[in-house]
Structure formats: C-alpha cells, structure tokens
PDB file of C-alpha atoms in Angstrom:
ATOM      1  CA  VAL A   1     131.227  28.568 166.133  1.00 95.00           C
ATOM      2  CA  ALA A   2     133.477  27.968 168.496  1.00 96.00           C
ATOM      3  CA  THR A   3     137.708  27.479 167.713  1.00 97.00           C
ATOM      4  CA  GLY A   4     138.228  23.676 168.226  1.00 97.00           C
ATOM      5  CA  SER A   5     134.637  22.481 167.269  1.00 97.00           C
ATOM      6  CA  THR A   6     133.421  20.199 164.657  1.00 97.00           C
ATOM      7  CA  VAL A   7     130.755  22.199 162.116  1.00 97.00           C
ATOM      8  CA  LYS A   8     129.011  20.178 159.273  1.00 97.00           C
ATOM      9  CA  LEU A   9     127.515  21.780 156.675  1.00 97.00           C
ATOM     10  CA  SER A  10     124.824  19.851 154.507  1.00 96.00           C
ATOM     11  CA  CYS A  11     124.342  19.470 150.976  1.00 94.00           C
ATOM     12  CA  SER A  12     121.405  18.206 149.238  1.00 90.00           C
ATOM     13  CA  ALA A  13     121.299  17.088 145.360  1.00 89.00           C
ATOM     14  CA  GLN A  14     118.950  14.952 143.370  1.00 86.00           C
ATOM     15  CA  GLY A  15     119.183  14.096 139.789  1.00 85.00           C
ATOM     16  CA  ASP A  16     118.814  11.619 136.739  1.00 85.00           C
ATOM     17  CA  PRO A  17     121.681  11.095 136.077  1.00 87.00           C
ATOM     18  CA  VAL A  18     122.655  11.365 139.862  1.00 88.00           C
ATOM     19  CA  PRO A  19     124.884  14.715 140.090  1.00 93.00           C
ATOM     20  CA  ARG A  20     128.182  14.755 140.928  1.00 94.00           C
ATOM     21  CA  VAL A  21     128.707  16.839 144.238  1.00 95.00           C
ATOM     22  CA  GLN A  22     131.693  18.833 145.619  1.00 96.00           C
ATOM     23  CA  TRP A  23     132.698  21.171 148.292  1.00 97.00           C
ATOM     24  CA  HIS A  24     135.456  24.276 148.518  1.00 97.00           C
ATOM     25  CA  LYS A  25     136.232  27.225 150.074  1.00 97.00           C
ATOM     26  CA  GLU A  26     135.980  30.457 148.632  1.00 95.00           C
ATOM     27  CA  ARG A  27     139.305  32.588 148.840  1.00 88.00           C
ATOM     28  CA  GLY A  28     141.565  29.523 150.112  1.00 87.00           C
ATOM     29  CA  ASP A  29     141.423  25.710 150.514  1.00 91.00           C
ATOM     30  CA  LEU A  30     139.619  23.226 152.573  1.00 94.00           C
ATOM     31  CA  PRO A  31     141.572  22.182 155.832  1.00 93.00           C
ATOM     32  CA  TRP A  32     143.667  19.815 155.135  1.00 93.00           C
ATOM     33  CA  GLY A  33     143.829  16.786 157.099  1.00 95.00           C
ATOM     34  CA  ARG A  34     140.709  18.343 159.309  1.00 97.00           C
ATOM     35  CA  HIS A  35     137.589  17.398 156.668  1.00 97.00           C
ATOM     36  CA  GLU A  36     135.400  15.150 155.068  1.00 97.00           C
ATOM     37  CA  VAL A  37     132.591  14.843 152.774  1.00 96.00           C
ATOM     38  CA  ASP A  38     130.363  11.658 153.837  1.00 95.00           C
ATOM     39  CA  ARG A  39     128.192   9.669 151.645  1.00 91.00           C
ATOM     40  CA  ASP A  40     125.398  12.408 152.029  1.00 92.00           C
ATOM     41  CA  TYR A  41     127.643  15.301 150.884  1.00 94.00           C
ATOM     42  CA  THR A  42     127.737  16.816 154.319  1.00 97.00           C
ATOM     43  CA  LEU A  43     131.035  18.356 154.623  1.00 98.00           C
ATOM     44  CA  HIS A  44     132.658  17.972 158.358  1.00 98.00           C
ATOM     45  CA  LEU A  45     135.326  20.271 158.920  1.00 98.00           C
ATOM     46  CA  TYR A  46     136.937  19.133 162.467  1.00 98.00           C
ATOM     47  CA  ALA A  47     139.100  21.323 165.325  1.00 97.00           C
ATOM     48  CA  VAL A  48     137.562  24.371 163.440  1.00 97.00           C
ATOM     49  CA  THR A  49     140.457  27.245 163.872  1.00 96.00           C
ATOM     50  CA  PRO A  50     139.993  30.981 162.700  1.00 96.00           C
ATOM     51  CA  ALA A  51     141.850  30.625 159.499  1.00 94.00           C
ATOM     52  CA  ASP A  52     138.681  28.480 158.373  1.00 96.00           C
ATOM     53  CA  ALA A  53     136.142  31.239 158.501  1.00 96.00           C
ATOM     54  CA  GLY A  54     134.656  32.154 155.191  1.00 96.00           C
ATOM     55  CA  SER A  55     132.225  30.857 152.497  1.00 97.00           C
ATOM     56  CA  TYR A  56     131.468  27.186 151.939  1.00 98.00           C
ATOM     57  CA  VAL A  57     130.252  26.652 148.344  1.00 98.00           C
ATOM     58  CA  CYS A  58     128.739  23.722 147.441  1.00 97.00           C
ATOM     59  CA  THR A  59     128.607  22.738 143.718  1.00 97.00           C
ATOM     60  CA  ALA A  60     126.084  19.723 142.090  1.00 96.00           C
ATOM     61  CA  GLN A  61     127.257  19.188 138.338  1.00 96.00           C
ATOM     62  CA  SER A  62     125.364  16.915 135.879  1.00 93.00           C
ATOM     63  CA  GLN A  63     124.966  16.977 131.885  1.00 90.00           C
ATOM     64  CA  LEU A  64     121.816  18.889 132.563  1.00 87.00           C
ATOM     65  CA  GLY A  65     123.668  21.748 134.504  1.00 91.00           C
ATOM     66  CA  THR A  66     124.473  22.955 137.688  1.00 94.00           C
ATOM     67  CA  ALA A  67     123.351  24.290 140.699  1.00 94.00           C
ATOM     68  CA  ALA A  68     125.215  25.576 143.927  1.00 96.00           C
ATOM     69  CA  ALA A  69     124.698  26.771 147.468  1.00 96.00           C
ATOM     70  CA  THR A  70     126.787  28.983 150.204  1.00 97.00           C
ATOM     71  CA  ALA A  71     127.166  28.603 153.326  1.00 96.00           C
ATOM     72  CA  ARG A  72     129.180  31.246 155.799  1.00 97.00           C
ATOM     73  CA  ILE A  73     131.168  30.241 158.879  1.00 96.00           C
ATOM     74  CA  ARG A  74     132.323  33.054 161.636  1.00 97.00           C
ATOM     75  CA  VAL A  75     134.819  31.714 163.982  1.00 95.00           C
TER      76      VAL A  75
END
C-alpha cells in the first residue's frame, strides 16, 4: 500500500455463542490513534506509514475454541 493511504482488513467470525474478535499486530502494536475496528470486525488503518508494515492477526475466541487469520501489509 502507499504511504498515507487507508487500509481495510476484513475478518469474518460466526458462532453460537458469538465469538470475541480481536486484532493485533505481530511484533508491535496497532498504530495508536490511527486505527479502528468496526462492528463487522474490519480493521481500518489510517495514514499508513512504513512502520505499519507487517503481519496483522485477527483472532476469534469462544467457549468452543479459537481461530486466527493473518494478513500481511507492505508499505
């Protein structure tokens, strides 16, 4: 992605009970003040910088287990 752009990473999780969904960045923190997760679990990264490059992990967890998916961003 280009520096300064906005990135959207989708994550889909279903279950009964509804799983708890969280995003994190491997080897770092989500960019403070420049990210949000909407009600569809999509991670939005705003004003992307080279420091935002890396792998982002969506984890869905419920009483029945845990599932995870990873997306990689190159800036």
